[in-house]
Amino acid sequence: MEIETPFVHLHVHTEYSILDGATRISALLKKALEYNMPAVAITDHGNMFGVIDFYEKAMSVGIKPIIGIEAYIAHDSRFSKKKWETLNDGAFHIVLLAKDVNGYQNLMKLSSLSYLEGFYYHPRIDKEILRKHSKGLIGMSACIKGEVAYYILKNDMKKAEESAMEYKEIFEEGDYYLELMDVGMKENKIVNEGLVKIARKLDIPIVATNDVHYLSKDDIFAHDALICIQTKRKLNDTTRWRFESNELYFKSPEEMKKLFKDYPEAIRNTYNIAQKCNLIIELDPKVVHLPHFDIPEDYENADDYLKQLTYAGLKERYGELNGKIKERADYELGIIRKMGFAGYFLIIRDIIQTAKEKSISVGPGRGSAVGSIVLYSLGITDVDPLEFNLIFERFLNPERITMPDVDIDFEDTRRDDMIKYLKEKYGENNIAQIITYGKMKTKMAIKDVGRVLDIPYNTVNEITKIYDKYNEGYTVAEAFDKIKQLRELKEKEEKIKKLVELATRLENITRQAGTHASGVVITPEDITHFTPLYWEQEKKSVVPTTQYSMKNIEKIGLLKVDFLGLRNLTVINRAVQMIEKNYNKKLDFSKLPKDDKATFKLIQKGDTYGVFQLENDGMRQYLK
């Protein structure tokens, strides 16, 4: 008896196809397990935002993760910023899947270049860079917005064949597939027939996909609302753009096999592709990719150099060194050596030293870092851990293998200057800021869905006010169940009931990408070997951002430093300059007493406007 070949979904958009995909990764994997799928792919639009989360979660439940993107490919050059024929956004679609590490690195490179060089409506690549970075990748012709499908629909089979042949030659032997879809659109039949003809003529394999944008069939209305949020239109607007299919859900293997019963090889090839994809992403907490830091020739290694700098700094701080100081320093240096982090300390010291040389105000230290006498000796912090009996293990614990984390405060007007310095020292291709994802939190979900349902603004505003008044961390569903006024409103008005249903489905979905307020990454080589890059088009950033979040940057072993721009430091620096100018007195903060009674009296009165972390109303009330 012949064993039936499993079906694998290879064209899937998660919530990281922002405001376009509504599939949550955990729910996706749960459904894949339910369907006994051995593998599943994610192919978000142009980006790899969800890759590490997806990879980790898939591996943890025993499903093979296939990493991909649905790329936008310019009809000519990625640098061309013009519309073309009926392609208003100037791009076709193509699906790319990574077979191995080579493919994964090429995928990261292509996605990065699409943002850094090819952005026009969407992040776009072109055939020039696809040829250059095609090794280890599988290509699929995508939906009806793919190039081959485009020419089939124009009834230009000659051009369709030429395009298919060109892609076949770009990818390695047998790694380009023509993608059959049947999602209930009138174009599907025309395109599928054309693709099969081309496949037979040019010996190109076919594969069945479903262009998944949401998990279940009953998610269609929530997905439609999501599209309205993206396009800023209302659900009752008959002129708005909408998906022409209600079938873009995560179909069962049985449904897919029934749809493609005439093309069983298209089903078999989903599994064959999955068998080709065997990417392993290294997520070992013991592996850290520190940038190279030059040490003087007199020193054998970074540990010896760090020890010399530490003892020189201790003598400056304390003068004569007693046994307690030496014991603490040697203890910390031993742990730093054991964990292999000497280079990190030297890098941070260089950053602080450079800032001070550039007359950029630097904070005295914050958080667990002030518990390190090594950091104090290096001038990285200005708080004596011995004087205040602070412990080192909160900062660096040999029992817990994590990167040390020093938050550095700079004047907010000079933060970019320090990022520029890192570009000069380590190379502009080795520096990036870190992405952050904004979620559609409860109130935002209520507001967004209320708007697309055309519920009056005053009504939605009143709902959020009631929510704020009685909120105890409620979700949308809990709020309309437990808060009496909201429950009564839902029971009375059908539109509010619809709001609750849709907002519940969309709550906490990814809504936008931005730049983290402080995180900066430094890598030993081109950063796109480790993480793909993203560029916030609306902002003129000094450097691009990573596509991976801060927690995932740490998981892949990259050095992350926190550069915080503080307005308070800018104000203090200007005040110091004014004092020097008007009174000819230069303040030295290291010599200011830490037990000044007049200062503490001001604090006791709550007279702390402009004082960092003590100026908000809650803290001022607490201090009185």
Coordinates of C-alpha atoms in Angstrom, one line a residue:
M1 CA 0.0 0.0 0.0
E2 CA 1.4 3.4 -1.0
I3 CA 2.0 5.8 1.8
E4 CA 0.2 9.1 1.2
T5 CA 2.6 12.1 0.8
P6 CA 2.0 14.8 3.4
F7 CA 1.0 18.3 2.3
V8 CA 3.0 21.3 3.6
H9 CA 1.9 24.9 3.5
L10 CA 4.8 26.9 1.9
H11 CA 3.1 30.3 1.3
V12 CA 2.0 31.8 4.7
H13 CA 1.6 35.3 5.9
T14 CA 1.8 35.9 9.7
E15 CA 0.9 39.0 11.6
Y16 CA 4.4 40.3 10.7
S17 CA 3.0 41.0 7.2
I18 CA 1.9 44.0 9.1
L19 CA -1.8 45.0 8.8
D20 CA -2.1 42.4 6.0
G21 CA -1.5 39.0 7.6
A22 CA -3.6 37.9 10.6
T23 CA -2.0 34.6 11.4
R24 CA -0.5 34.3 14.9
I25 CA 2.6 32.1 15.0
S26 CA 1.6 30.0 18.0
A27 CA -1.9 29.4 16.6
L28 CA -0.4 28.5 13.2
L29 CA 1.8 25.9 14.7
K30 CA -1.0 24.5 16.8
K31 CA -3.1 24.1 13.6
A32 CA -0.2 22.5 11.8
L33 CA 0.1 19.9 14.6
E34 CA -3.6 19.3 14.4
Y35 CA -3.2 18.6 10.6
N36 CA -0.1 16.4 11.3
M37 CA 2.1 18.5 9.0
P38 CA 5.8 17.7 9.3
A39 CA 6.8 21.2 8.4
V40 CA 5.4 24.7 7.6
A41 CA 6.8 27.9 6.1
I42 CA 6.4 31.6 6.8
T43 CA 6.7 34.0 3.9
D44 CA 5.9 37.5 5.1
H45 CA 5.8 40.4 2.7
G46 CA 9.4 41.5 2.2
N47 CA 10.5 41.1 5.8
M48 CA 11.8 38.5 8.2
F49 CA 10.4 40.1 11.4
G50 CA 8.9 36.9 12.8
V51 CA 11.7 34.4 11.8
I52 CA 13.3 33.8 15.2
D53 CA 10.1 33.5 17.1
F54 CA 8.7 31.1 14.5
Y55 CA 11.9 29.1 14.3
E56 CA 12.1 28.6 18.1
K57 CA 8.5 27.8 18.6
A58 CA 8.3 25.4 15.6
M59 CA 11.4 23.5 16.8
S60 CA 10.0 23.3 20.3
V61 CA 6.8 21.5 19.1
G62 CA 8.6 19.2 16.6
I63 CA 7.6 20.9 13.3
K64 CA 10.3 21.7 10.8
P65 CA 10.4 25.5 10.3
I66 CA 10.9 26.7 6.7
I67 CA 12.1 30.3 6.6
G68 CA 11.1 32.4 3.6
I69 CA 9.7 35.7 2.4
E70 CA 7.3 36.8 -0.3
A71 CA 9.6 39.4 -1.9
Y72 CA 8.6 42.3 -4.1
I73 CA 10.8 42.3 -7.3
A74 CA 11.1 45.4 -9.4
H75 CA 10.1 45.0 -13.1
D76 CA 13.5 46.6 -14.0
S77 CA 15.9 48.1 -11.4
R78 CA 15.3 48.3 -7.7
F79 CA 16.6 51.9 -7.9
S80 CA 13.8 52.8 -10.3
K81 CA 11.0 54.8 -8.6
K82 CA 8.3 54.8 -11.1
K83 CA 5.0 53.1 -11.9
W84 CA 4.9 50.6 -14.7
E85 CA 2.0 49.5 -16.8
T86 CA -0.7 48.3 -14.4
L87 CA 1.8 47.6 -11.7
N88 CA 1.1 50.8 -9.6
D89 CA 3.6 49.9 -7.0
G90 CA 6.3 48.9 -9.6
A91 CA 6.8 45.4 -8.4
F92 CA 6.0 41.7 -9.0
H93 CA 5.8 39.1 -6.2
I94 CA 8.1 36.1 -5.8
V95 CA 8.4 33.6 -2.9
L96 CA 11.9 32.7 -1.6
L97 CA 12.6 29.8 0.8
A98 CA 15.9 29.1 2.5
K99 CA 17.3 25.6 2.1
D100 CA 20.3 26.0 4.3
V101 CA 22.6 28.6 6.0
N102 CA 23.7 29.9 2.6
G103 CA 20.1 30.5 1.6
Y104 CA 19.3 32.0 5.0
Q105 CA 22.1 34.5 4.7
N106 CA 21.1 35.3 1.1
L107 CA 17.6 35.8 2.3
M108 CA 18.8 38.3 5.0
K109 CA 20.9 40.1 2.4
L110 CA 18.0 40.4 -0.1
S111 CA 15.5 41.5 2.5
S112 CA 18.0 44.1 3.8
L113 CA 18.8 45.5 0.3
S114 CA 15.1 45.7 -0.5
Y115 CA 14.7 48.3 2.4
L116 CA 18.1 50.0 2.0
E117 CA 18.1 50.4 -1.8
G118 CA 14.9 49.3 -3.4
F119 CA 12.0 50.8 -1.3
Y120 CA 9.2 52.2 -3.4
Y121 CA 5.8 51.6 -1.9
H122 CA 7.3 48.3 -0.8
P123 CA 10.8 46.9 -0.1
R124 CA 11.9 45.7 -3.5
I125 CA 14.7 43.6 -4.8
D126 CA 15.5 43.1 -8.5
K127 CA 16.9 40.3 -10.7
E128 CA 20.4 41.6 -10.5
I129 CA 20.7 41.0 -6.8
L130 CA 18.5 37.9 -6.9
R131 CA 21.1 36.4 -9.3
K132 CA 23.9 37.4 -7.0
H133 CA 22.2 36.0 -3.9
S134 CA 20.3 33.0 -5.1
K135 CA 22.5 30.2 -3.7
G136 CA 20.7 28.0 -1.2
L137 CA 17.3 29.5 -2.1
I138 CA 14.2 28.0 -3.6
G139 CA 12.1 30.3 -5.8
M140 CA 8.3 30.0 -6.3
S141 CA 6.3 32.1 -8.8
A142 CA 3.9 33.5 -6.1
C143 CA 0.3 34.6 -6.6
I144 CA -1.4 36.3 -9.5
K145 CA 0.9 39.3 -8.8
G146 CA 3.9 37.1 -9.8
E147 CA 5.6 38.0 -13.1
V148 CA 4.7 34.8 -14.9
A149 CA 1.1 35.0 -13.9
Y150 CA 1.0 38.7 -14.9
Y151 CA 1.9 37.8 -18.5
I152 CA -0.5 34.9 -18.6
L153 CA -3.3 37.2 -17.6
K154 CA -2.2 39.6 -20.3
N155 CA -2.4 36.6 -22.8
D156 CA 1.2 37.0 -23.6
M157 CA 2.4 33.4 -23.3
K158 CA 5.7 34.1 -25.0
K159 CA 6.7 36.7 -22.4
A160 CA 5.4 34.4 -19.6
E161 CA 7.6 31.6 -20.9
E162 CA 10.6 33.9 -21.1
S163 CA 10.1 35.0 -17.5
A164 CA 9.7 31.5 -16.3
M165 CA 12.9 30.4 -18.1
E166 CA 14.8 33.4 -16.7
Y167 CA 13.8 32.5 -13.1
K168 CA 14.6 28.8 -13.8
E169 CA 18.2 29.8 -14.8
I170 CA 18.6 32.1 -11.7
F171 CA 18.0 29.4 -9.2
E172 CA 20.0 26.1 -8.8
E173 CA 18.8 23.1 -10.8
G174 CA 15.3 22.0 -9.8
D175 CA 14.9 24.9 -7.3
Y176 CA 12.4 27.0 -9.2
Y177 CA 8.7 26.1 -9.0
L178 CA 5.5 27.4 -10.7
E179 CA 3.0 28.0 -7.9
L180 CA -0.6 26.8 -8.5
M181 CA -3.4 28.5 -6.4
D182 CA -7.1 28.0 -6.3
V183 CA -8.6 30.5 -3.8
G184 CA -11.9 31.1 -5.7
M185 CA -10.7 33.9 -7.9
K186 CA -11.7 33.9 -11.6
E187 CA -8.0 34.5 -12.5
N188 CA -6.9 31.3 -10.8
K189 CA -8.2 28.9 -13.5
I190 CA -6.6 31.0 -16.3
V191 CA -3.3 31.3 -14.5
N192 CA -3.1 27.6 -13.4
E193 CA -3.8 26.4 -16.9
G194 CA -1.1 28.7 -18.3
L195 CA 1.4 27.7 -15.6
V196 CA 0.9 24.0 -16.2
K197 CA 1.5 24.4 -19.9
I198 CA 4.7 26.3 -19.3
A199 CA 5.7 23.7 -16.7
R200 CA 5.3 20.9 -19.2
K201 CA 7.1 22.8 -22.0
L202 CA 10.0 24.1 -20.0
D203 CA 10.4 21.1 -17.5
I204 CA 9.7 23.3 -14.4
P205 CA 8.0 21.6 -11.4
I206 CA 4.7 22.8 -10.1
V207 CA 3.7 23.3 -6.4
A208 CA 0.3 23.9 -4.7
T209 CA -0.1 26.8 -2.2
N210 CA -2.9 28.8 -0.7
D211 CA -1.4 32.3 0.0
V212 CA -2.5 32.0 3.7
H213 CA -3.4 35.3 5.3
Y214 CA -5.5 34.1 8.3
L215 CA -5.9 30.9 10.2
S216 CA -9.5 29.8 9.9
K217 CA -12.3 30.5 7.5
D218 CA -14.2 32.5 10.1
D219 CA -11.3 34.9 10.5
I220 CA -12.2 36.5 7.1
F221 CA -14.2 39.4 8.7
A222 CA -11.4 40.2 11.2
H223 CA -8.9 40.1 8.3
D224 CA -11.1 42.4 6.3
A225 CA -11.2 44.8 9.2
L226 CA -7.4 44.6 9.4
I227 CA -7.2 45.6 5.8
C228 CA -9.5 48.6 6.5
I229 CA -7.2 49.7 9.3
Q230 CA -4.2 49.5 7.0
T231 CA -5.9 51.5 4.2
K232 CA -7.8 53.9 6.5
R233 CA -11.2 53.0 5.0
K234 CA -14.5 51.8 6.5
L235 CA -16.0 48.3 6.1
N236 CA -19.2 49.7 4.6
D237 CA -17.3 51.6 1.9
T238 CA -18.3 49.9 -1.4
T239 CA -15.4 51.6 -3.3
R240 CA -12.6 50.4 -1.1
W241 CA -9.9 47.9 -2.1
R242 CA -10.5 44.4 -0.7
F243 CA -9.2 40.9 -1.2
E244 CA -11.1 39.2 -3.9
S245 CA -11.0 35.9 -2.1
N246 CA -12.6 34.5 1.1
E247 CA -10.4 31.4 0.9
L248 CA -7.0 32.6 2.1
Y249 CA -7.0 30.5 5.3
F250 CA -4.8 27.6 6.5
K251 CA -6.5 24.8 4.7
S252 CA -6.3 21.2 5.8
P253 CA -4.3 18.7 3.7
E254 CA -7.6 17.1 2.6
E255 CA -8.9 20.4 1.3
M256 CA -5.7 21.1 -0.6
K257 CA -5.6 17.6 -2.1
K258 CA -9.2 17.9 -3.2
L259 CA -8.5 21.3 -4.8
F260 CA -5.5 19.9 -6.8
K261 CA -6.7 16.4 -7.4
D262 CA -5.8 16.9 -11.1
Y263 CA -2.3 17.8 -10.2
P264 CA -1.1 15.4 -7.5
E265 CA 2.5 16.2 -8.2
A266 CA 1.8 19.8 -7.0
I267 CA 0.9 18.4 -3.6
R268 CA 3.8 16.0 -3.6
N269 CA 6.2 18.8 -4.3
T270 CA 5.2 20.7 -1.2
Y271 CA 6.7 17.8 0.8
N272 CA 9.7 17.5 -1.6
I273 CA 10.5 21.2 -1.0
A274 CA 10.1 20.7 2.8
Q275 CA 12.6 17.9 2.5
K276 CA 15.1 20.2 0.8
C277 CA 14.9 22.8 3.5
N278 CA 17.1 21.9 6.4
L279 CA 18.1 25.2 7.9
I280 CA 19.7 25.3 11.4
I281 CA 19.8 28.7 13.1
E282 CA 22.3 28.9 15.9
L283 CA 20.6 30.0 19.1
D284 CA 23.3 29.0 21.6
P285 CA 23.5 31.4 24.6
K286 CA 27.2 30.5 25.0
V287 CA 28.0 31.8 21.5
V288 CA 28.6 35.6 21.4
H289 CA 29.7 37.4 18.3
L290 CA 31.7 40.3 19.8
P291 CA 33.2 42.9 17.4
H292 CA 37.0 42.9 17.2
F293 CA 38.7 45.4 19.6
D294 CA 42.3 46.3 19.0
I295 CA 44.6 46.0 22.1
P296 CA 48.1 47.3 22.4
E297 CA 50.9 44.9 21.3
D298 CA 52.3 44.8 24.8
Y299 CA 49.4 42.7 26.0
E300 CA 48.9 39.0 25.3
N301 CA 45.1 39.2 25.3
A302 CA 42.0 41.3 26.2
D303 CA 41.9 39.9 29.7
D304 CA 45.5 41.1 30.5
Y305 CA 44.8 44.6 29.1
L306 CA 41.5 44.9 31.0
K307 CA 43.3 43.9 34.3
Q308 CA 46.0 46.6 33.7
L309 CA 43.3 49.3 33.0
T310 CA 41.3 48.2 36.0
Y311 CA 44.2 48.5 38.4
A312 CA 45.3 51.8 36.9
G313 CA 41.7 53.1 37.3
L314 CA 41.4 51.8 40.9
K315 CA 44.5 53.8 41.9
E316 CA 43.0 56.9 40.4
R317 CA 39.7 56.3 42.2
Y318 CA 41.0 55.1 45.6
G319 CA 44.7 56.0 45.8
E320 CA 46.3 53.3 48.0
L321 CA 44.6 49.9 47.3
N322 CA 43.7 47.8 50.4
G323 CA 43.0 44.1 50.4
K324 CA 39.2 44.6 50.2
I325 CA 39.5 46.6 46.9
K326 CA 42.0 44.1 45.4
E327 CA 39.9 41.1 46.4
R328 CA 36.7 42.6 44.9
A329 CA 38.5 43.6 41.6
D330 CA 40.2 40.2 41.2
Y331 CA 36.9 38.4 41.9
E332 CA 35.1 40.4 39.2
L333 CA 38.0 40.1 36.7
G334 CA 38.0 36.3 37.3
I335 CA 34.3 36.0 36.4
I336 CA 34.8 38.3 33.3
R337 CA 37.7 36.1 32.1
K338 CA 35.8 32.9 32.7
M339 CA 32.7 34.2 30.8
G340 CA 34.8 35.6 28.0
F341 CA 33.5 39.2 28.2
A342 CA 36.8 41.2 28.5
G343 CA 36.2 42.6 25.0
Y344 CA 32.8 43.8 26.0
F345 CA 34.2 45.9 28.9
L346 CA 36.9 47.4 26.6
I347 CA 34.3 48.3 24.0
I348 CA 32.1 50.1 26.6
R349 CA 35.1 51.9 28.1
D350 CA 36.1 53.1 24.7
I351 CA 32.6 54.5 24.1
I352 CA 32.4 56.3 27.4
Q353 CA 36.0 57.7 27.0
T354 CA 35.2 58.9 23.5
A355 CA 32.0 60.6 24.6
K356 CA 33.9 62.5 27.3
E357 CA 36.6 63.5 24.9
K358 CA 33.8 64.9 22.6
S359 CA 32.4 66.9 25.6
I360 CA 29.3 64.8 25.6
S361 CA 27.6 64.5 29.0
V362 CA 27.4 60.9 30.2
G363 CA 25.3 59.6 33.1
P364 CA 26.9 58.3 36.2
G365 CA 25.4 54.8 35.7
R366 CA 22.1 53.1 36.3
G367 CA 20.8 49.6 37.1
S368 CA 22.8 46.6 38.0
A369 CA 26.0 48.0 36.3
V370 CA 26.8 50.2 39.2
G371 CA 27.5 47.1 41.3
S372 CA 30.8 46.5 39.4
I373 CA 34.0 47.8 40.7
V374 CA 35.6 47.1 37.3
L375 CA 33.2 49.4 35.6
Y376 CA 33.8 52.0 38.3
S377 CA 37.6 51.7 37.8
L378 CA 37.2 52.1 34.0
G379 CA 35.2 55.3 34.4
I380 CA 32.1 53.7 32.9
T381 CA 30.1 54.3 36.1
D382 CA 30.7 56.9 38.7
V383 CA 29.1 55.2 41.7
D384 CA 31.4 53.4 44.2
P385 CA 29.9 49.9 44.7
L386 CA 31.9 49.4 47.9
E387 CA 30.7 52.7 49.5
F388 CA 27.1 51.7 48.9
N389 CA 27.6 47.9 49.4
L390 CA 26.4 47.0 45.9
I391 CA 26.7 43.4 44.6
F392 CA 28.3 42.4 41.3
E393 CA 26.2 39.3 40.7
R394 CA 23.1 41.3 39.8
F395 CA 25.1 42.6 36.9
L396 CA 27.1 39.5 35.9
N397 CA 26.3 36.1 37.3
P398 CA 28.5 33.1 36.4
E399 CA 25.5 30.8 37.1
R400 CA 23.4 32.6 34.5
I401 CA 25.0 32.8 31.0
T402 CA 23.8 36.1 29.7
M403 CA 25.5 39.1 28.1
P404 CA 26.4 41.9 30.4
D405 CA 24.2 44.9 29.9
V406 CA 25.4 48.5 30.6
D407 CA 22.8 51.2 29.9
I408 CA 24.6 54.4 28.8
D409 CA 22.9 57.8 29.2
F410 CA 24.0 60.6 26.8
E411 CA 22.6 64.0 26.2
D412 CA 19.7 63.6 23.9
T413 CA 21.0 66.0 21.3
R414 CA 24.3 64.1 21.1
R415 CA 23.2 60.5 20.9
D416 CA 23.4 60.4 17.1
D417 CA 27.0 61.6 17.4
M418 CA 28.0 58.5 19.3
I419 CA 26.2 56.2 16.8
K420 CA 28.2 58.0 14.1
Y421 CA 31.4 57.3 16.1
L422 CA 30.6 53.6 16.2
K423 CA 30.1 53.6 12.4
E424 CA 33.5 55.2 12.0
K425 CA 35.2 52.7 14.4
Y426 CA 33.6 49.4 13.5
G427 CA 32.4 50.1 9.9
E428 CA 29.0 51.4 8.7
N429 CA 27.9 47.9 7.7
N430 CA 28.5 46.6 11.2
I431 CA 26.2 49.0 13.1
A432 CA 22.4 49.1 13.4
Q433 CA 19.7 50.3 15.8
I434 CA 17.1 47.7 17.0
I435 CA 13.6 47.4 15.8
T436 CA 10.5 47.4 18.0
Y437 CA 7.0 46.2 17.2
G438 CA 3.9 48.1 18.3
K439 CA 1.0 45.8 19.2
M440 CA -2.7 46.6 18.9
K441 CA -3.3 46.8 22.6
T442 CA -6.9 46.6 24.0
K443 CA -7.8 50.3 23.7
M444 CA -6.1 50.6 20.3
A445 CA -8.1 47.6 19.1
I446 CA -11.3 49.2 20.3
K447 CA -10.5 52.5 18.6
D448 CA -9.3 50.9 15.3
V449 CA -12.2 48.6 15.0
G450 CA -14.7 51.3 16.1
R451 CA -13.4 53.5 13.3
V452 CA -13.7 50.9 10.5
L453 CA -17.2 50.0 11.7
D454 CA -18.1 53.6 11.4
I455 CA -19.2 53.9 15.0
P456 CA -19.3 57.6 16.1
Y457 CA -16.1 58.9 17.6
N458 CA -17.9 60.1 20.8
T459 CA -19.3 56.6 21.4
V460 CA -15.8 54.9 21.0
N461 CA -14.2 57.6 23.2
E462 CA -16.8 57.0 25.9
I463 CA -16.1 53.3 25.8
T464 CA -12.4 53.8 26.3
K465 CA -13.0 56.2 29.1
I466 CA -15.2 53.6 30.9
Y467 CA -12.5 51.0 30.2
D468 CA -9.8 53.3 31.8
K469 CA -11.9 53.9 34.8
Y470 CA -12.5 50.3 35.7
N471 CA -9.6 48.5 34.0
E472 CA -7.8 45.8 35.9
G473 CA -5.7 44.6 33.0
Y474 CA -8.8 43.4 31.1
T475 CA -8.8 42.1 27.6
V476 CA -11.5 43.3 25.2
A477 CA -13.7 40.3 25.9
E478 CA -13.2 40.6 29.7
A479 CA -13.9 44.3 29.8
F480 CA -17.3 43.9 28.0
D481 CA -18.1 41.0 30.3
K482 CA -17.0 42.4 33.7
I483 CA -17.6 46.1 33.4
K484 CA -21.4 46.7 33.8
Q485 CA -21.7 49.7 31.6
L486 CA -19.8 48.1 28.7
R487 CA -21.7 44.8 29.1
E488 CA -25.1 46.6 28.9
L489 CA -23.9 48.6 25.8
K490 CA -22.9 45.3 24.1
E491 CA -26.2 43.7 24.9
K492 CA -28.2 46.7 23.6
E493 CA -26.3 47.6 20.4
E494 CA -25.6 45.1 17.6
K495 CA -22.7 47.2 16.3
I496 CA -21.0 47.2 19.7
K497 CA -21.3 43.4 19.7
K498 CA -19.6 43.3 16.3
L499 CA -16.9 45.7 17.7
V500 CA -16.2 43.3 20.6
E501 CA -16.0 40.3 18.2
L502 CA -13.6 41.9 15.8
A503 CA -11.5 43.7 18.4
T504 CA -11.1 40.4 20.3
R505 CA -9.7 38.7 17.2
L506 CA -7.3 41.5 16.4
E507 CA -6.2 42.4 20.0
N508 CA -2.4 42.3 20.5
I509 CA -1.7 41.7 16.8
T510 CA 1.4 43.5 15.5
R511 CA 0.3 46.9 14.3
Q512 CA 3.5 48.7 13.3
A513 CA 7.3 48.6 13.4
G514 CA 9.5 51.3 14.8
T515 CA 13.0 52.0 16.2
H516 CA 13.9 51.0 19.8
A517 CA 14.6 54.1 21.9
S518 CA 18.1 52.9 23.0
G519 CA 19.3 49.6 21.5
V520 CA 22.3 49.7 19.2
V521 CA 24.0 46.5 17.7
I522 CA 27.7 46.2 16.9
T523 CA 28.8 43.1 14.9
P524 CA 32.3 41.7 14.0
E525 CA 31.4 41.6 10.3
D526 CA 28.6 42.7 7.9
I527 CA 25.5 42.8 10.1
T528 CA 23.4 41.1 7.4
H529 CA 25.3 37.9 8.1
F530 CA 23.4 37.8 11.4
T531 CA 20.2 39.8 11.0
P532 CA 18.3 41.3 8.2
L533 CA 17.9 45.1 8.2
Y534 CA 14.9 47.5 8.1
W535 CA 14.7 51.2 7.4
E536 CA 11.9 53.3 8.8
Q537 CA 11.1 55.3 5.7
E538 CA 9.4 58.2 7.5
K539 CA 12.5 58.9 9.6
K540 CA 16.0 59.9 8.7
S541 CA 17.9 57.6 11.0
V542 CA 21.7 57.7 11.2
V543 CA 21.8 53.9 10.7
P544 CA 19.1 51.3 9.7
T545 CA 17.5 49.0 12.3
T546 CA 17.6 45.3 12.7
Q547 CA 14.6 43.3 11.6
Y548 CA 15.0 41.1 14.7
S549 CA 13.7 42.4 18.1
M550 CA 16.0 43.1 21.1
K551 CA 15.3 39.7 22.7
N552 CA 16.0 37.9 19.5
I553 CA 19.2 39.9 18.9
E554 CA 20.4 38.6 22.2
K555 CA 19.3 35.0 21.3
I556 CA 21.5 35.1 18.1
G557 CA 24.5 36.2 20.2
L558 CA 25.0 39.8 19.1
L559 CA 26.4 42.6 21.2
K560 CA 23.7 45.1 22.1
V561 CA 24.4 48.3 23.9
D562 CA 21.8 50.7 25.2
F563 CA 22.4 54.4 24.2
L564 CA 19.7 56.4 26.0
G565 CA 19.3 60.0 25.0
L566 CA 18.3 62.0 28.1
R567 CA 16.9 65.5 28.0
N568 CA 17.9 65.9 31.6
L569 CA 21.6 65.5 30.8
T570 CA 21.3 68.1 28.0
V571 CA 19.7 70.6 30.5
I572 CA 22.3 69.9 33.2
N573 CA 25.2 70.3 30.7
R574 CA 23.8 73.7 29.5
A575 CA 23.4 74.8 33.1
V576 CA 27.0 73.8 33.9
Q577 CA 28.1 75.8 30.8
M578 CA 26.1 78.8 31.9
I579 CA 27.6 78.6 35.4
E580 CA 31.1 78.5 34.0
K581 CA 30.4 81.4 31.6
N582 CA 28.6 83.7 34.2
Y583 CA 30.5 82.8 37.4
N584 CA 33.8 81.4 36.1
K585 CA 33.3 78.2 38.1
K586 CA 33.7 74.7 36.6
L587 CA 31.6 72.1 38.4
D588 CA 33.1 68.7 39.0
F589 CA 30.3 66.3 39.8
S590 CA 32.6 63.7 41.2
K591 CA 33.4 66.1 44.0
L592 CA 29.8 67.0 44.9
P593 CA 28.8 65.6 48.3
K594 CA 26.2 62.8 48.2
D595 CA 24.8 63.7 51.7
D596 CA 24.1 67.4 51.2
K597 CA 21.2 68.3 53.7
A598 CA 19.9 71.2 51.6
T599 CA 19.5 68.9 48.6
F600 CA 17.6 66.3 50.6
K601 CA 15.3 68.9 52.0
L602 CA 14.3 69.8 48.5
I603 CA 13.7 66.2 47.7
Q604 CA 11.6 65.8 50.9
K605 CA 9.4 68.6 49.7
G606 CA 8.9 66.9 46.4
D607 CA 10.5 69.9 44.7
T608 CA 12.0 67.7 42.0
Y609 CA 10.8 69.1 38.7
G610 CA 13.5 68.3 36.1
V611 CA 15.2 65.7 38.3
F612 CA 15.6 62.4 36.4
Q613 CA 13.1 59.7 37.6
L614 CA 11.9 61.9 40.5
E615 CA 9.9 64.5 38.5
N616 CA 6.6 62.8 37.7
D617 CA 3.6 63.4 39.9
G618 CA 3.6 60.0 41.5
M619 CA 7.2 60.2 42.6
R620 CA 6.8 63.8 43.9
Q621 CA 3.8 62.7 46.0
Y622 CA 5.7 59.7 47.3
L623 CA 8.7 61.9 48.4
K624 CA 6.7 64.3 50.5

